[in-house]
Tab-separated table of C-alpha atoms in Angstrom:
chain	number	residue	atom	x	y	z
G	34	UNK	CA	-11.976	20.520	-4.678
G	35	UNK	CA	-12.065	19.581	-1.004
G	36	UNK	CA	-9.537	21.144	1.340
G	37	UNK	CA	-8.470	20.178	4.837
G	38	UNK	CA	-8.912	22.932	7.376
G	39	UNK	CA	-9.356	23.355	11.125
G	40	UNK	CA	-12.990	23.149	12.096
G	41	UNK	CA	-15.594	21.250	14.045
G	42	UNK	CA	-14.689	17.806	15.353
G	43	UNK	CA	-17.139	14.997	14.707
G	44	UNK	CA	-16.865	11.236	15.071
G	45	UNK	CA	-18.052	9.817	11.763
G	46	UNK	CA	-17.688	6.622	9.749
G	47	UNK	CA	-16.058	8.025	6.629
G	48	UNK	CA	-16.781	6.640	3.206
G	49	UNK	CA	-14.312	8.767	1.254
G	50	UNK	CA	-10.837	9.716	2.397
G	51	UNK	CA	-9.153	12.731	0.870
G	52	UNK	CA	-5.495	11.804	0.648
G	53	UNK	CA	-3.188	14.494	1.878
G	54	UNK	CA	-5.242	15.509	4.906
G	55	UNK	CA	-3.085	15.349	8.021
G	56	UNK	CA	-3.275	12.392	10.400
G	57	UNK	CA	-6.685	10.986	11.119
G	58	UNK	CA	-8.683	13.736	9.452
G	59	UNK	CA	-10.469	13.994	6.157
G	60	UNK	CA	-12.571	16.656	4.542
G	61	UNK	CA	-16.134	16.243	3.319
G	62	UNK	CA	-17.849	19.220	1.750
G	63	UNK	CA	-15.556	21.629	3.564
G	64	UNK	CA	-16.186	20.060	7.005
G	65	UNK	CA	-13.230	18.422	8.689
G	66	UNK	CA	-14.251	15.082	10.160
G	67	UNK	CA	-12.357	12.938	12.668
G	68	UNK	CA	-12.145	9.274	11.714
G	69	UNK	CA	-12.866	6.603	14.283
G	70	UNK	CA	-10.056	4.212	15.247
G	71	UNK	CA	-11.330	1.116	13.400
G	72	UNK	CA	-11.773	3.037	10.154
G	73	UNK	CA	-8.306	4.541	10.494
G	74	UNK	CA	-6.787	1.057	10.976
G	75	UNK	CA	-8.712	-0.353	8.024
G	76	UNK	CA	-7.528	2.478	5.798
G	77	UNK	CA	-3.922	1.909	6.906
G	78	UNK	CA	-4.143	-1.739	5.820
G	79	UNK	CA	-5.710	-0.715	2.504
G	80	UNK	CA	-2.879	1.784	1.955
G	81	UNK	CA	-0.374	-0.971	2.769
G	82	UNK	CA	-1.867	-3.499	0.334
G	83	UNK	CA	-2.034	-0.918	-2.470
G	84	UNK	CA	1.566	0.113	-1.673
G	85	UNK	CA	2.563	-3.550	-2.028
G	86	UNK	CA	0.841	-3.743	-5.409
G	87	UNK	CA	2.701	-0.642	-6.584
G	88	UNK	CA	5.893	-2.288	-5.329
G	89	UNK	CA	5.152	-5.195	-7.668
G	90	UNK	CA	4.655	-2.683	-10.464
G	91	UNK	CA	7.954	-0.922	-9.982
G	92	UNK	CA	9.911	-4.121	-9.455
G	93	UNK	CA	8.599	-5.550	-12.728
G	94	UNK	CA	9.029	-2.126	-14.326
G	95	UNK	CA	12.761	-2.222	-13.567
G	96	UNK	CA	13.100	-5.067	-16.072
G	97	UNK	CA	11.492	-2.947	-18.785
G	98	UNK	CA	13.613	0.160	-18.108
G	99	UNK	CA	16.748	-1.634	-19.366
G	100	UNK	CA	18.918	0.137	-16.821
G	101	UNK	CA	16.808	3.309	-16.989
G	102	UNK	CA	17.706	3.785	-20.655
G	103	UNK	CA	14.078	3.724	-21.891
G	104	UNK	CA	12.197	6.917	-21.033
G	105	UNK	CA	8.547	5.830	-20.694
G	106	UNK	CA	9.182	2.635	-18.686
G	107	UNK	CA	11.637	4.580	-16.513
G	108	UNK	CA	9.103	7.333	-15.769
G	109	UNK	CA	6.365	4.796	-15.002
G	110	UNK	CA	8.709	2.826	-12.740
G	111	UNK	CA	9.841	5.912	-10.826
G	112	UNK	CA	6.209	7.005	-10.458
G	113	UNK	CA	5.229	3.585	-9.104
G	114	UNK	CA	8.156	3.767	-6.666
G	115	UNK	CA	7.066	7.166	-5.390
G	116	UNK	CA	3.440	6.091	-4.978
G	117	UNK	CA	4.477	2.862	-3.255
G	118	UNK	CA	6.722	4.643	-0.746
G	119	UNK	CA	4.136	7.361	-0.118
G	120	UNK	CA	1.370	4.834	0.610
G	121	UNK	CA	3.761	2.832	2.802
G	122	UNK	CA	4.511	5.978	4.802
G	123	UNK	CA	0.776	6.638	5.244
G	124	UNK	CA	0.251	3.067	6.468
G	125	UNK	CA	3.133	3.404	8.934
G	126	UNK	CA	1.294	6.204	10.730
G	127	UNK	CA	-0.949	3.490	12.180
G	128	UNK	CA	0.680	0.090	11.602
G	129	UNK	CA	3.920	-0.725	13.474
G	130	UNK	CA	6.983	-0.219	11.258
G	131	UNK	CA	8.197	-3.824	11.482
G	132	UNK	CA	4.808	-5.234	10.538
G	133	UNK	CA	4.206	-2.703	7.768
G	134	UNK	CA	7.601	-3.213	6.170
G	135	UNK	CA	7.408	-7.021	6.376
G	136	UNK	CA	3.927	-7.082	4.840
G	137	UNK	CA	4.915	-4.570	2.125
G	138	UNK	CA	7.992	-6.552	1.100
G	139	UNK	CA	6.060	-9.814	1.348
G	140	UNK	CA	3.344	-8.588	-1.006
G	141	UNK	CA	6.039	-7.358	-3.369
G	142	UNK	CA	8.057	-10.576	-3.233
G	143	UNK	CA	5.076	-12.858	-3.800
G	144	UNK	CA	3.545	-10.603	-6.449
G	145	UNK	CA	6.771	-10.252	-8.415
G	146	UNK	CA	7.478	-13.990	-8.221
G	147	UNK	CA	3.991	-14.793	-9.552
G	148	UNK	CA	4.224	-12.147	-12.274
G	149	UNK	CA	7.678	-13.474	-13.199
G	150	UNK	CA	6.165	-16.915	-13.730
G	151	UNK	CA	3.560	-15.558	-16.124
G	152	UNK	CA	5.400	-12.701	-17.842
G	153	UNK	CA	8.916	-14.097	-18.092
G	154	UNK	CA	8.399	-17.862	-17.981
G	155	UNK	CA	10.178	-18.307	-14.657
G	156	UNK	CA	10.045	-21.673	-12.899
G	157	UNK	CA	6.689	-22.863	-11.523
G	158	UNK	CA	8.264	-25.656	-9.509
G	159	UNK	CA	6.080	-27.034	-6.693
G	160	UNK	CA	8.626	-26.144	-4.002
G	161	UNK	CA	8.796	-22.576	-5.268
G	162	UNK	CA	5.013	-22.268	-4.993
G	163	UNK	CA	5.118	-23.813	-1.498
G	164	UNK	CA	7.702	-21.208	-0.459
G	165	UNK	CA	5.485	-18.426	-1.806
G	166	UNK	CA	2.583	-19.829	0.207
G	167	UNK	CA	4.781	-19.736	3.315
G	168	UNK	CA	5.431	-16.037	2.684
G	169	UNK	CA	1.685	-15.450	2.270
G	170	UNK	CA	0.998	-17.287	5.542
G	171	UNK	CA	3.551	-15.040	7.252
G	172	UNK	CA	1.832	-11.939	5.877
G	173	UNK	CA	-1.562	-13.166	7.104
G	174	UNK	CA	-0.038	-14.051	10.476
G	175	UNK	CA	1.428	-10.567	10.866
G	176	UNK	CA	-1.970	-9.041	10.086
G	177	UNK	CA	-3.680	-11.268	12.650
G	178	UNK	CA	-1.260	-10.518	15.499
G	179	UNK	CA	-0.643	-6.844	14.694
G	180	UNK	CA	-1.404	-4.650	17.712
G	181	UNK	CA	-2.834	-1.863	15.541
């Protein structure tokens, strides 16, 4: 198992990030390596997208918990919540809070609306789809103008 520890500082394009290492560091074979800025930003956006997907999971999971009365769906939903918030917090180390939160909720809103259409037979009205596309365009716009 790899562990983070103080050591030599190298600039390196990382291929594997060990989650749980502090800040912009990761461990590879016992050597602590400093990530370059572009890689750090890319990883923050990956964390944010995955956090948004877990948000979709826990939002849909709430329906299956039946008010947290069913054990397995409740445990899965709470786990997805924890993972989603944890990844969001990692992303917010690099991405501005307003941008990160808007993108996270946007991914969740669009994802849950689409899943609701397929899983629960919710309306697929043209105007509803257009509104979802507007949310997606806002998410893309925030990514494009984000200072990070």
